[in-house]
Amino acid sequence: MFPIALLVNRVIDKALPGRDFSALLGAIAAICALALAGGGLQLANRRISIDAIKAAIAHLRTRLIKAQLQGSRKYYSEEDLDILHSRIVQDTFRVDSMAGALLVSTIPGTLISIGLFFVLLSLNLTLSLVCVAMAPFFAAGVLIMSKRLKALIKAFHLDFSRYSKGVKFVLGSNELIKISTAESFENKRQGDTIENLKASHSAALWFSAIMRVSQQQLLMLSGAFILLAGGYFVIEGRLSLGELIAFYAALGMLNGNARAVIESVPTIVEGFESLRVLRGILDDARGEDGNSGAKGSAKGALAGQGQRKRGARRP
């Protein structure tokens, strides 16, 4: 990162004004080599991350299955099994996606951004302080919007579980529905569930898009403001053109990594909500298996997400 910025500075301030083609060629070759090395490191990180994530998710799924096999009769008589099935299957997939976002985008992007910030400090302290002044606005925006997004995602997960339960009921009780001539009633009820799912999913996706776009626009505006300040310094003779371009190149890399981190936030919020529910399921099954103790948090997580099973009651 830092070598690339220095090479850009060298090209603009020395190679081009001095008409030194060999220096230009050497700098470009070095930049290309560094870029290829960076790509290789990214692929290595992706390979290691994939292996680690899939192993962890497989272990989580194994624990969930084992917990269900060890559940007591009381546990199975009280839980809504259709909702429980949907949560175990869907939430493990969402946790998988969250882990991928963390290890592939969020953590590397954050570490690289921190490194690039120190590069910016070494290139120009004044412009770097301008970046620092803007950081709290980004952080506050992400925190505030994440809370709202979490609530929308929770509602979407609830509606998705109800939809999954409804489909399972229709498939398993198809003959009974026909004998009871309840097709119209069931079609309307499942249609209402689908409409609720459409509304909650659309709301979550729309707010997620608003969050991404607003943060991206703030990054672009901050880049434009820094370019304005840097251009003023060049005009005043306090900064060379090469130094400005080198700083802006490093800033562009920082913005790219920051954008990747921002785009991963909705996936992480959704994954943490799913992880909370799965942990509750494990605690609940373990509490029933151990004969007493307090109820785990799964019922709290699932209570608002589906009705309790009572005999042959329909979903």
PDB file of C-alpha atoms in Angstrom:
ATOM      1  CA  MET A   1       0.000   0.000   0.000  1.00  0.00           C
ATOM      2  CA  PHE A   2       2.625   2.489   1.089  1.00  0.00           C
ATOM      3  CA  PRO A   3       5.058   1.460  -1.705  1.00  0.00           C
ATOM      4  CA  ILE A   4       2.329   1.974  -4.317  1.00  0.00           C
ATOM      5  CA  ALA A   5       1.657   5.509  -3.072  1.00  0.00           C
ATOM      6  CA  LEU A   6       5.389   6.279  -3.140  1.00  0.00           C
ATOM      7  CA  LEU A   7       5.703   4.862  -6.651  1.00  0.00           C
ATOM      8  CA  VAL A   8       2.813   7.009  -7.873  1.00  0.00           C
ATOM      9  CA  ASN A   9       4.471  10.054  -6.314  1.00  0.00           C
ATOM     10  CA  ARG A  10       7.756   9.146  -8.024  1.00  0.00           C
ATOM     11  CA  VAL A  11       6.092   8.801 -11.421  1.00  0.00           C
ATOM     12  CA  ILE A  12       4.304  12.171 -11.218  1.00  0.00           C
ATOM     13  CA  ASP A  13       7.046  14.256  -9.601  1.00  0.00           C
ATOM     14  CA  LYS A  14      10.184  12.729 -11.136  1.00  0.00           C
ATOM     15  CA  ALA A  15       9.740  10.304 -14.027  1.00  0.00           C
ATOM     16  CA  LEU A  16       7.295  12.392 -16.061  1.00  0.00           C
ATOM     17  CA  PRO A  17       8.886  15.847 -15.563  1.00  0.00           C
ATOM     18  CA  GLY A  18      12.340  14.340 -16.213  1.00  0.00           C
ATOM     19  CA  ARG A  19      11.133  12.411 -19.296  1.00  0.00           C
ATOM     20  CA  ASP A  20      12.726   9.311 -17.777  1.00  0.00           C
ATOM     21  CA  PHE A  21      10.989   6.431 -19.538  1.00  0.00           C
ATOM     22  CA  SER A  22      13.047   3.725 -17.829  1.00  0.00           C
ATOM     23  CA  ALA A  23      12.075   5.084 -14.395  1.00  0.00           C
ATOM     24  CA  LEU A  24       8.445   5.218 -15.524  1.00  0.00           C
ATOM     25  CA  LEU A  25       8.586   1.632 -16.785  1.00  0.00           C
ATOM     26  CA  GLY A  26      10.236   0.415 -13.585  1.00  0.00           C
ATOM     27  CA  ALA A  27       7.661   2.137 -11.388  1.00  0.00           C
ATOM     28  CA  ILE A  28       4.747   0.735 -13.398  1.00  0.00           C
ATOM     29  CA  ALA A  29       6.260  -2.762 -13.282  1.00  0.00           C
ATOM     30  CA  ALA A  30       6.649  -2.496  -9.508  1.00  0.00           C
ATOM     31  CA  ILE A  31       3.049  -1.317  -9.126  1.00  0.00           C
ATOM     32  CA  CYS A  32       1.799  -4.256 -11.217  1.00  0.00           C
ATOM     33  CA  ALA A  33       3.897  -6.720  -9.199  1.00  0.00           C
ATOM     34  CA  LEU A  34       2.525  -5.353  -5.928  1.00  0.00           C
ATOM     35  CA  ALA A  35      -1.026  -5.533  -7.277  1.00  0.00           C
ATOM     36  CA  LEU A  36      -0.545  -9.173  -8.336  1.00  0.00           C
ATOM     37  CA  ALA A  37       0.936 -10.023  -4.941  1.00  0.00           C
ATOM     38  CA  GLY A  38      -2.067  -8.419  -3.268  1.00  0.00           C
ATOM     39  CA  GLY A  39      -4.415 -10.502  -5.418  1.00  0.00           C
ATOM     40  CA  GLY A  40      -2.549 -13.661  -4.448  1.00  0.00           C
ATOM     41  CA  LEU A  41      -2.881 -12.809  -0.769  1.00  0.00           C
ATOM     42  CA  GLN A  42      -6.605 -12.205  -1.212  1.00  0.00           C
ATOM     43  CA  LEU A  43      -7.067 -15.626  -2.822  1.00  0.00           C
ATOM     44  CA  ALA A  44      -5.065 -17.280  -0.046  1.00  0.00           C
ATOM     45  CA  ASN A  45      -7.233 -15.553   2.550  1.00  0.00           C
ATOM     46  CA  ARG A  46     -10.373 -16.668   0.714  1.00  0.00           C
ATOM     47  CA  ARG A  47      -9.213 -20.305   0.621  1.00  0.00           C
ATOM     48  CA  ILE A  48      -8.333 -20.375   4.314  1.00  0.00           C
ATOM     49  CA  SER A  49     -11.573 -18.585   5.221  1.00  0.00           C
ATOM     50  CA  ILE A  50     -13.736 -21.003   3.239  1.00  0.00           C
ATOM     51  CA  ASP A  51     -12.190 -24.042   4.928  1.00  0.00           C
ATOM     52  CA  ALA A  52     -12.500 -22.514   8.403  1.00  0.00           C
ATOM     53  CA  ILE A  53     -16.081 -21.297   7.907  1.00  0.00           C
ATOM     54  CA  LYS A  54     -17.409 -24.549   6.472  1.00  0.00           C
ATOM     55  CA  ALA A  55     -15.790 -26.556   9.276  1.00  0.00           C
ATOM     56  CA  ALA A  56     -17.306 -24.260  11.930  1.00  0.00           C
ATOM     57  CA  ILE A  57     -20.784 -24.314  10.360  1.00  0.00           C
ATOM     58  CA  ALA A  58     -20.676 -28.111  10.010  1.00  0.00           C
ATOM     59  CA  HIS A  59     -19.810 -28.338  13.713  1.00  0.00           C
ATOM     60  CA  LEU A  60     -22.694 -25.995  14.596  1.00  0.00           C
ATOM     61  CA  ARG A  61     -25.163 -28.035  12.535  1.00  0.00           C
ATOM     62  CA  THR A  62     -23.924 -31.236  14.170  1.00  0.00           C
ATOM     63  CA  ARG A  63     -24.452 -29.728  17.631  1.00  0.00           C
ATOM     64  CA  LEU A  64     -27.971 -28.641  16.694  1.00  0.00           C
ATOM     65  CA  ILE A  65     -28.904 -32.109  15.413  1.00  0.00           C
ATOM     66  CA  LYS A  66     -27.397 -33.742  18.496  1.00  0.00           C
ATOM     67  CA  ALA A  67     -29.335 -31.363  20.745  1.00  0.00           C
ATOM     68  CA  GLN A  68     -32.606 -32.250  19.004  1.00  0.00           C
ATOM     69  CA  LEU A  69     -31.916 -35.977  19.294  1.00  0.00           C
ATOM     70  CA  GLN A  70     -31.367 -35.553  23.031  1.00  0.00           C
ATOM     71  CA  GLY A  71     -34.453 -33.387  23.561  1.00  0.00           C
ATOM     72  CA  SER A  72     -37.083 -34.640  26.010  1.00  0.00           C
ATOM     73  CA  ARG A  73     -40.699 -35.477  25.179  1.00  0.00           C
ATOM     74  CA  LYS A  74     -41.762 -32.373  27.044  1.00  0.00           C
ATOM     75  CA  TYR A  75     -39.462 -30.289  24.863  1.00  0.00           C
ATOM     76  CA  TYR A  76     -41.004 -31.666  21.669  1.00  0.00           C
ATOM     77  CA  SER A  77     -44.551 -31.363  22.980  1.00  0.00           C
ATOM     78  CA  GLU A  78     -44.091 -27.664  23.754  1.00  0.00           C
ATOM     79  CA  GLU A  79     -42.064 -26.491  20.768  1.00  0.00           C
ATOM     80  CA  ASP A  80     -43.588 -25.573  17.415  1.00  0.00           C
ATOM     81  CA  LEU A  81     -41.602 -28.110  15.406  1.00  0.00           C
ATOM     82  CA  ASP A  82     -42.351 -26.547  12.023  1.00  0.00           C
ATOM     83  CA  ILE A  83     -40.964 -23.200  13.144  1.00  0.00           C
ATOM     84  CA  LEU A  84     -38.045 -24.933  14.852  1.00  0.00           C
ATOM     85  CA  HIS A  85     -37.200 -26.802  11.648  1.00  0.00           C
ATOM     86  CA  SER A  86     -37.270 -23.605   9.598  1.00  0.00           C
ATOM     87  CA  ARG A  87     -35.081 -21.749  12.074  1.00  0.00           C
ATOM     88  CA  ILE A  88     -32.424 -24.453  12.297  1.00  0.00           C
ATOM     89  CA  VAL A  89     -32.137 -24.792   8.511  1.00  0.00           C
ATOM     90  CA  GLN A  90     -32.380 -21.124   7.562  1.00  0.00           C
ATOM     91  CA  ASP A  91     -30.440 -19.583  10.437  1.00  0.00           C
ATOM     92  CA  THR A  92     -27.429 -21.860  10.021  1.00  0.00           C
ATOM     93  CA  PHE A  93     -27.246 -20.674   6.413  1.00  0.00           C
ATOM     94  CA  ARG A  94     -27.450 -17.042   7.526  1.00  0.00           C
ATOM     95  CA  VAL A  95     -24.698 -17.580  10.103  1.00  0.00           C
ATOM     96  CA  ASP A  96     -22.627 -19.150   7.317  1.00  0.00           C
ATOM     97  CA  SER A  97     -23.096 -16.006   5.206  1.00  0.00           C
ATOM     98  CA  MET A  98     -22.237 -13.781   8.167  1.00  0.00           C
ATOM     99  CA  ALA A  99     -19.008 -15.677   8.863  1.00  0.00           C
ATOM    100  CA  GLY A 100     -18.034 -15.336   5.213  1.00  0.00           C
ATOM    101  CA  ALA A 101     -18.672 -11.592   5.292  1.00  0.00           C
ATOM    102  CA  LEU A 102     -16.641 -11.217   8.492  1.00  0.00           C
ATOM    103  CA  LEU A 103     -13.590 -13.191   7.390  1.00  0.00           C
ATOM    104  CA  VAL A 104     -13.569 -12.171   3.731  1.00  0.00           C
ATOM    105  CA  SER A 105     -14.710  -8.532   3.820  1.00  0.00           C
ATOM    106  CA  THR A 106     -15.128  -6.967   7.250  1.00  0.00           C
ATOM    107  CA  ILE A 107     -12.004  -8.033   9.142  1.00  0.00           C
ATOM    108  CA  PRO A 108      -9.544  -7.772   6.202  1.00  0.00           C
ATOM    109  CA  GLY A 109     -11.152  -4.526   5.061  1.00  0.00           C
ATOM    110  CA  THR A 110     -10.905  -3.021   8.538  1.00  0.00           C
ATOM    111  CA  LEU A 111      -7.265  -4.045   9.004  1.00  0.00           C
ATOM    112  CA  ILE A 112      -6.294  -2.775   5.545  1.00  0.00           C
ATOM    113  CA  SER A 113      -8.155   0.489   6.174  1.00  0.00           C
ATOM    114  CA  ILE A 114      -6.229   0.997   9.419  1.00  0.00           C
ATOM    115  CA  GLY A 115      -2.957   0.375   7.585  1.00  0.00           C
ATOM    116  CA  LEU A 116      -3.944   2.766   4.795  1.00  0.00           C
ATOM    117  CA  PHE A 117      -4.823   5.421   7.347  1.00  0.00           C
ATOM    118  CA  PHE A 118      -1.257   5.327   8.680  1.00  0.00           C
ATOM    119  CA  VAL A 119      -0.066   5.579   5.074  1.00  0.00           C
ATOM    120  CA  LEU A 120      -2.179   8.726   4.677  1.00  0.00           C
ATOM    121  CA  LEU A 121      -0.708  10.134   7.889  1.00  0.00           C
ATOM    122  CA  SER A 122       2.799   9.647   6.540  1.00  0.00           C
ATOM    123  CA  LEU A 123       1.882  11.294   3.227  1.00  0.00           C
ATOM    124  CA  ASN A 124       0.107  14.391   4.559  1.00  0.00           C
ATOM    125  CA  LEU A 125      -0.926  15.050   8.138  1.00  0.00           C
ATOM    126  CA  THR A 126      -3.359  17.886   7.411  1.00  0.00           C
ATOM    127  CA  LEU A 127      -5.434  15.989   4.848  1.00  0.00           C
ATOM    128  CA  SER A 128      -5.369  12.933   7.108  1.00  0.00           C
ATOM    129  CA  LEU A 129      -6.860  14.963   9.949  1.00  0.00           C
ATOM    130  CA  VAL A 130      -9.672  15.980   7.602  1.00  0.00           C
ATOM    131  CA  CYS A 131     -10.395  12.261   7.135  1.00  0.00           C
ATOM    132  CA  VAL A 132     -10.365  11.756  10.908  1.00  0.00           C
ATOM    133  CA  ALA A 133     -12.886  14.571  11.374  1.00  0.00           C
ATOM    134  CA  MET A 134     -15.333  12.794   9.058  1.00  0.00           C
ATOM    135  CA  ALA A 135     -15.002   9.343  10.659  1.00  0.00           C
ATOM    136  CA  PRO A 136     -17.452   9.910  13.587  1.00  0.00           C
ATOM    137  CA  PHE A 137     -20.257  10.748  11.156  1.00  0.00           C
ATOM    138  CA  PHE A 138     -19.772   7.429   9.349  1.00  0.00           C
ATOM    139  CA  ALA A 139     -19.637   5.476  12.618  1.00  0.00           C
ATOM    140  CA  ALA A 140     -22.743   7.158  14.039  1.00  0.00           C
ATOM    141  CA  GLY A 141     -24.674   6.556  10.827  1.00  0.00           C
ATOM    142  CA  VAL A 142     -23.777   2.866  10.750  1.00  0.00           C
ATOM    143  CA  LEU A 143     -24.719   2.321  14.414  1.00  0.00           C
ATOM    144  CA  ILE A 144     -28.068   4.116  14.176  1.00  0.00           C
ATOM    145  CA  MET A 145     -29.113   2.442  10.937  1.00  0.00           C
ATOM    146  CA  SER A 146     -27.939  -0.998  12.106  1.00  0.00           C
ATOM    147  CA  LYS A 147     -30.413  -0.930  15.010  1.00  0.00           C
ATOM    148  CA  ARG A 148     -33.312  -0.232  12.665  1.00  0.00           C
ATOM    149  CA  LEU A 149     -32.095  -2.852  10.205  1.00  0.00           C
ATOM    150  CA  LYS A 150     -31.900  -5.468  12.975  1.00  0.00           C
ATOM    151  CA  ALA A 151     -35.586  -4.940  13.818  1.00  0.00           C
ATOM    152  CA  LEU A 152     -36.608  -5.246  10.161  1.00  0.00           C
ATOM    153  CA  ILE A 153     -34.540  -8.407   9.695  1.00  0.00           C
ATOM    154  CA  LYS A 154     -36.071  -9.954  12.811  1.00  0.00           C
ATOM    155  CA  ALA A 155     -39.562  -9.345  11.391  1.00  0.00           C
ATOM    156  CA  PHE A 156     -38.520 -10.848   8.051  1.00  0.00           C
ATOM    157  CA  HIS A 157     -37.131 -13.987   9.735  1.00  0.00           C
ATOM    158  CA  LEU A 158     -40.400 -14.387  11.637  1.00  0.00           C
ATOM    159  CA  ASP A 159     -42.506 -14.119   8.481  1.00  0.00           C
ATOM    160  CA  PHE A 160     -40.205 -16.475   6.587  1.00  0.00           C
ATOM    161  CA  SER A 161     -40.534 -19.115   9.315  1.00  0.00           C
ATOM    162  CA  ARG A 162     -44.327 -18.787   9.215  1.00  0.00           C
ATOM    163  CA  TYR A 163     -44.289 -19.143   5.438  1.00  0.00           C
ATOM    164  CA  SER A 164     -42.107 -22.262   5.675  1.00  0.00           C
ATOM    165  CA  LYS A 165     -44.446 -23.697   8.288  1.00  0.00           C
ATOM    166  CA  GLY A 166     -47.466 -22.987   6.082  1.00  0.00           C
ATOM    167  CA  VAL A 167     -45.957 -24.696   3.044  1.00  0.00           C
ATOM    168  CA  LYS A 168     -45.097 -27.759   5.128  1.00  0.00           C
ATOM    169  CA  PHE A 169     -48.657 -27.864   6.460  1.00  0.00           C
ATOM    170  CA  VAL A 170     -50.220 -27.638   2.992  1.00  0.00           C
ATOM    171  CA  LEU A 171     -47.998 -30.427   1.670  1.00  0.00           C
ATOM    172  CA  GLY A 172     -48.539 -32.688   4.678  1.00  0.00           C
ATOM    173  CA  SER A 173     -52.276 -32.081   5.087  1.00  0.00           C
ATOM    174  CA  ASN A 174     -53.321 -31.725   1.467  1.00  0.00           C
ATOM    175  CA  GLU A 175     -55.769 -34.627   1.551  1.00  0.00           C
ATOM    176  CA  LEU A 176     -57.344 -33.447   4.805  1.00  0.00           C
ATOM    177  CA  ILE A 177     -57.806 -29.949   3.379  1.00  0.00           C
ATOM    178  CA  LYS A 178     -59.604 -31.359   0.334  1.00  0.00           C
ATOM    179  CA  ILE A 179     -61.839 -33.652   2.398  1.00  0.00           C
ATOM    180  CA  SER A 180     -62.774 -30.682   4.585  1.00  0.00           C
ATOM    181  CA  THR A 181     -63.384 -28.525   1.469  1.00  0.00           C
ATOM    182  CA  ALA A 182     -61.158 -25.905   3.060  1.00  0.00           C
ATOM    183  CA  GLU A 183     -59.183 -25.028  -0.059  1.00  0.00           C
ATOM    184  CA  SER A 184     -60.456 -21.453  -0.262  1.00  0.00           C
ATOM    185  CA  PHE A 185     -59.892 -20.809   3.425  1.00  0.00           C
ATOM    186  CA  GLU A 186     -56.394 -22.282   3.374  1.00  0.00           C
ATOM    187  CA  ASN A 187     -55.490 -20.470   0.165  1.00  0.00           C
ATOM    188  CA  LYS A 188     -56.495 -17.145   1.708  1.00  0.00           C
ATOM    189  CA  ARG A 189     -54.635 -17.821   4.941  1.00  0.00           C
ATOM    190  CA  GLN A 190     -51.431 -18.857   3.204  1.00  0.00           C
ATOM    191  CA  GLY A 191     -51.834 -15.911   0.830  1.00  0.00           C
ATOM    192  CA  ASP A 192     -51.911 -13.547   3.807  1.00  0.00           C
ATOM    193  CA  THR A 193     -48.710 -15.147   5.110  1.00  0.00           C
ATOM    194  CA  ILE A 194     -47.049 -14.661   1.730  1.00  0.00           C
ATOM    195  CA  GLU A 195     -48.114 -11.014   1.624  1.00  0.00           C
ATOM    196  CA  ASN A 196     -46.650 -10.437   5.081  1.00  0.00           C
ATOM    197  CA  LEU A 197     -43.408 -12.079   3.976  1.00  0.00           C
ATOM    198  CA  LYS A 198     -43.286  -9.924   0.861  1.00  0.00           C
ATOM    199  CA  ALA A 199     -43.802  -6.751   2.878  1.00  0.00           C
ATOM    200  CA  SER A 200     -41.246  -7.540   5.598  1.00  0.00           C
ATOM    201  CA  HIS A 201     -38.597  -8.774   3.157  1.00  0.00           C
ATOM    202  CA  SER A 202     -39.082  -5.738   0.917  1.00  0.00           C
ATOM    203  CA  ALA A 203     -38.769  -3.416   3.910  1.00  0.00           C
ATOM    204  CA  ALA A 204     -35.540  -5.090   5.057  1.00  0.00           C
ATOM    205  CA  LEU A 205     -34.016  -5.038   1.566  1.00  0.00           C
ATOM    206  CA  TRP A 206     -35.040  -1.431   0.949  1.00  0.00           C
ATOM    207  CA  PHE A 207     -33.576  -0.184   4.220  1.00  0.00           C
ATOM    208  CA  SER A 208     -30.422  -2.210   3.580  1.00  0.00           C
ATOM    209  CA  ALA A 209     -30.102  -0.511   0.184  1.00  0.00           C
ATOM    210  CA  ILE A 210     -30.647   2.918   1.769  1.00  0.00           C
ATOM    211  CA  MET A 211     -27.926   2.158   4.300  1.00  0.00           C
ATOM    212  CA  ARG A 212     -25.422   1.035   1.662  1.00  0.00           C
ATOM    213  CA  VAL A 213     -26.073   3.871  -0.776  1.00  0.00           C
ATOM    214  CA  SER A 214     -26.061   6.608   1.875  1.00  0.00           C
ATOM    215  CA  GLN A 215     -22.722   5.455   3.277  1.00  0.00           C
ATOM    216  CA  GLN A 216     -21.240   5.122  -0.215  1.00  0.00           C
ATOM    217  CA  GLN A 217     -22.369   8.625  -1.095  1.00  0.00           C
ATOM    218  CA  LEU A 218     -20.794   9.960   2.091  1.00  0.00           C
ATOM    219  CA  LEU A 219     -17.528   8.291   1.095  1.00  0.00           C
ATOM    220  CA  MET A 220     -17.697   9.897  -2.354  1.00  0.00           C
ATOM    221  CA  LEU A 221     -18.482  13.322  -0.920  1.00  0.00           C
ATOM    222  CA  SER A 222     -15.626  13.052   1.553  1.00  0.00           C
ATOM    223  CA  GLY A 223     -13.286  12.146  -1.305  1.00  0.00           C
ATOM    224  CA  ALA A 224     -14.432  15.188  -3.275  1.00  0.00           C
ATOM    225  CA  PHE A 225     -13.945  17.455  -0.257  1.00  0.00           C
ATOM    226  CA  ILE A 226     -10.433  16.111   0.327  1.00  0.00           C
ATOM    227  CA  LEU A 227      -9.626  16.620  -3.354  1.00  0.00           C
ATOM    228  CA  LEU A 228     -10.791  20.226  -3.020  1.00  0.00           C
ATOM    229  CA  ALA A 229      -8.595  20.780   0.036  1.00  0.00           C
ATOM    230  CA  GLY A 230      -5.629  19.066  -1.625  1.00  0.00           C
ATOM    231  CA  GLY A 231      -6.074  21.114  -4.786  1.00  0.00           C
ATOM    232  CA  TYR A 232      -6.019  24.281  -2.717  1.00  0.00           C
ATOM    233  CA  PHE A 233      -2.749  23.176  -1.086  1.00  0.00           C
ATOM    234  CA  VAL A 234      -1.241  22.519  -4.535  1.00  0.00           C
ATOM    235  CA  ILE A 235      -2.289  25.971  -5.747  1.00  0.00           C
ATOM    236  CA  GLU A 236      -0.762  27.537  -2.630  1.00  0.00           C
ATOM    237  CA  GLY A 237       2.461  25.588  -3.171  1.00  0.00           C
ATOM    238  CA  ARG A 238       2.165  23.640   0.082  1.00  0.00           C
ATOM    239  CA  LEU A 239       1.821  20.313  -1.731  1.00  0.00           C
ATOM    240  CA  SER A 240       3.202  18.961  -5.000  1.00  0.00           C
ATOM    241  CA  LEU A 241       0.934  17.445  -7.647  1.00  0.00           C
ATOM    242  CA  GLY A 242       2.626  14.071  -7.196  1.00  0.00           C
ATOM    243  CA  GLU A 243       2.042  14.138  -3.447  1.00  0.00           C
ATOM    244  CA  LEU A 244      -1.629  14.981  -3.978  1.00  0.00           C
ATOM    245  CA  ILE A 245      -2.114  12.171  -6.497  1.00  0.00           C
ATOM    246  CA  ALA A 246      -0.275   9.706  -4.236  1.00  0.00           C
ATOM    247  CA  PHE A 247      -2.469  10.726  -1.298  1.00  0.00           C
ATOM    248  CA  TYR A 248      -5.611  10.456  -3.393  1.00  0.00           C
ATOM    249  CA  ALA A 249      -4.563   7.022  -4.691  1.00  0.00           C
ATOM    250  CA  ALA A 250      -4.114   5.773  -1.115  1.00  0.00           C
ATOM    251  CA  LEU A 251      -7.430   7.387  -0.163  1.00  0.00           C
ATOM    252  CA  GLY A 252      -9.111   5.595  -3.065  1.00  0.00           C
ATOM    253  CA  MET A 253      -7.825   2.249  -1.765  1.00  0.00           C
ATOM    254  CA  LEU A 254      -9.053   3.129   1.727  1.00  0.00           C
ATOM    255  CA  ASN A 255     -12.494   4.069   0.375  1.00  0.00           C
ATOM    256  CA  GLY A 256     -12.682   0.770  -1.516  1.00  0.00           C
ATOM    257  CA  ASN A 257     -12.000  -1.235   1.629  1.00  0.00           C
ATOM    258  CA  ALA A 258     -14.337   0.920   3.714  1.00  0.00           C
ATOM    259  CA  ARG A 259     -17.062   0.381   1.107  1.00  0.00           C
ATOM    260  CA  ALA A 260     -16.582  -3.394   1.360  1.00  0.00           C
ATOM    261  CA  VAL A 261     -16.945  -3.188   5.145  1.00  0.00           C
ATOM    262  CA  ILE A 262     -20.109  -1.073   4.869  1.00  0.00           C
ATOM    263  CA  GLU A 263     -21.680  -3.425   2.331  1.00  0.00           C
ATOM    264  CA  SER A 264     -21.128  -6.380   4.665  1.00  0.00           C
ATOM    265  CA  VAL A 265     -22.964  -4.758   7.597  1.00  0.00           C
ATOM    266  CA  PRO A 266     -26.510  -5.965   6.647  1.00  0.00           C
ATOM    267  CA  THR A 267     -25.277  -9.549   6.262  1.00  0.00           C
ATOM    268  CA  ILE A 268     -23.522  -9.365   9.628  1.00  0.00           C
ATOM    269  CA  VAL A 269     -26.570  -7.889  11.375  1.00  0.00           C
ATOM    270  CA  GLU A 270     -28.763 -10.649   9.943  1.00  0.00           C
ATOM    271  CA  GLY A 271     -26.239 -13.325  10.874  1.00  0.00           C
ATOM    272  CA  PHE A 272     -25.894 -12.170  14.474  1.00  0.00           C
ATOM    273  CA  GLU A 273     -29.675 -12.227  14.882  1.00  0.00           C
ATOM    274  CA  SER A 274     -29.702 -15.813  13.562  1.00  0.00           C
ATOM    275  CA  LEU A 275     -26.799 -16.779  15.814  1.00  0.00           C
ATOM    276  CA  ARG A 276     -28.721 -15.468  18.819  1.00  0.00           C
ATOM    277  CA  VAL A 277     -31.700 -17.663  17.934  1.00  0.00           C
ATOM    278  CA  LEU A 278     -29.564 -20.766  17.336  1.00  0.00           C
ATOM    279  CA  ARG A 279     -27.803 -20.311  20.644  1.00  0.00           C
ATOM    280  CA  GLY A 280     -31.211 -20.090  22.288  1.00  0.00           C
ATOM    281  CA  ILE A 281     -32.275 -23.342  20.623  1.00  0.00           C
ATOM    282  CA  LEU A 282     -29.165 -25.100  21.931  1.00  0.00           C
ATOM    283  CA  ASP A 283     -29.671 -23.707  25.437  1.00  0.00           C
ATOM    284  CA  ASP A 284     -33.345 -24.671  25.441  1.00  0.00           C
ATOM    285  CA  ALA A 285     -32.693 -28.269  24.361  1.00  0.00           C
ATOM    286  CA  ARG A 286     -29.861 -28.566  26.883  1.00  0.00           C
ATOM    287  CA  GLY A 287     -32.075 -27.204  29.671  1.00  0.00           C
ATOM    288  CA  GLU A 288     -34.823 -29.734  28.932  1.00  0.00           C
ATOM    289  CA  ASP A 289     -32.313 -32.574  28.725  1.00  0.00           C
ATOM    290  CA  GLY A 290     -30.867 -31.587  32.094  1.00  0.00           C
ATOM    291  CA  ASN A 291     -34.248 -31.919  33.763  1.00  0.00           C
ATOM    292  CA  SER A 292     -34.583 -28.475  35.223  1.00  0.00           C
ATOM    293  CA  GLY A 293     -32.951 -25.158  35.346  1.00  0.00           C
ATOM    294  CA  ALA A 294     -34.228 -22.076  33.724  1.00  0.00           C
ATOM    295  CA  LYS A 295     -35.636 -22.208  30.269  1.00  0.00           C
ATOM    296  CA  GLY A 296     -33.169 -21.247  27.602  1.00  0.00           C
ATOM    297  CA  SER A 297     -33.610 -18.233  25.438  1.00  0.00           C
ATOM    298  CA  ALA A 298     -34.875 -20.183  22.442  1.00  0.00           C
ATOM    299  CA  LYS A 299     -38.466 -19.900  23.545  1.00  0.00           C
ATOM    300  CA  GLY A 300     -37.929 -16.188  23.920  1.00  0.00           C
ATOM    301  CA  ALA A 301     -36.457 -16.081  20.451  1.00  0.00           C
ATOM    302  CA  LEU A 302     -39.170 -18.267  18.969  1.00  0.00           C
ATOM    303  CA  ALA A 303     -42.109 -17.140  21.063  1.00  0.00           C
ATOM    304  CA  GLY A 304     -42.931 -14.236  18.857  1.00  0.00           C
ATOM    305  CA  GLN A 305     -42.079 -16.169  15.755  1.00  0.00           C
ATOM    306  CA  GLY A 306     -44.840 -18.749  15.705  1.00  0.00           C
ATOM    307  CA  GLN A 307     -47.653 -20.218  17.751  1.00  0.00           C
ATOM    308  CA  ARG A 308     -47.056 -23.150  20.062  1.00  0.00           C
ATOM    309  CA  LYS A 309     -48.053 -26.496  18.724  1.00  0.00           C
ATOM    310  CA  ARG A 310     -51.318 -27.659  20.299  1.00  0.00           C
ATOM    311  CA  GLY A 311     -52.445 -31.048  19.092  1.00  0.00           C
ATOM    312  CA  ALA A 312     -53.406 -30.888  15.443  1.00  0.00           C
ATOM    313  CA  ARG A 313     -53.929 -27.139  15.285  1.00  0.00           C
ATOM    314  CA  ARG A 314     -53.103 -25.693  11.899  1.00  0.00           C
ATOM    315  CA  PRO A 315     -50.284 -23.140  11.487  1.00  0.00           C
TER     316      PRO A 315
END
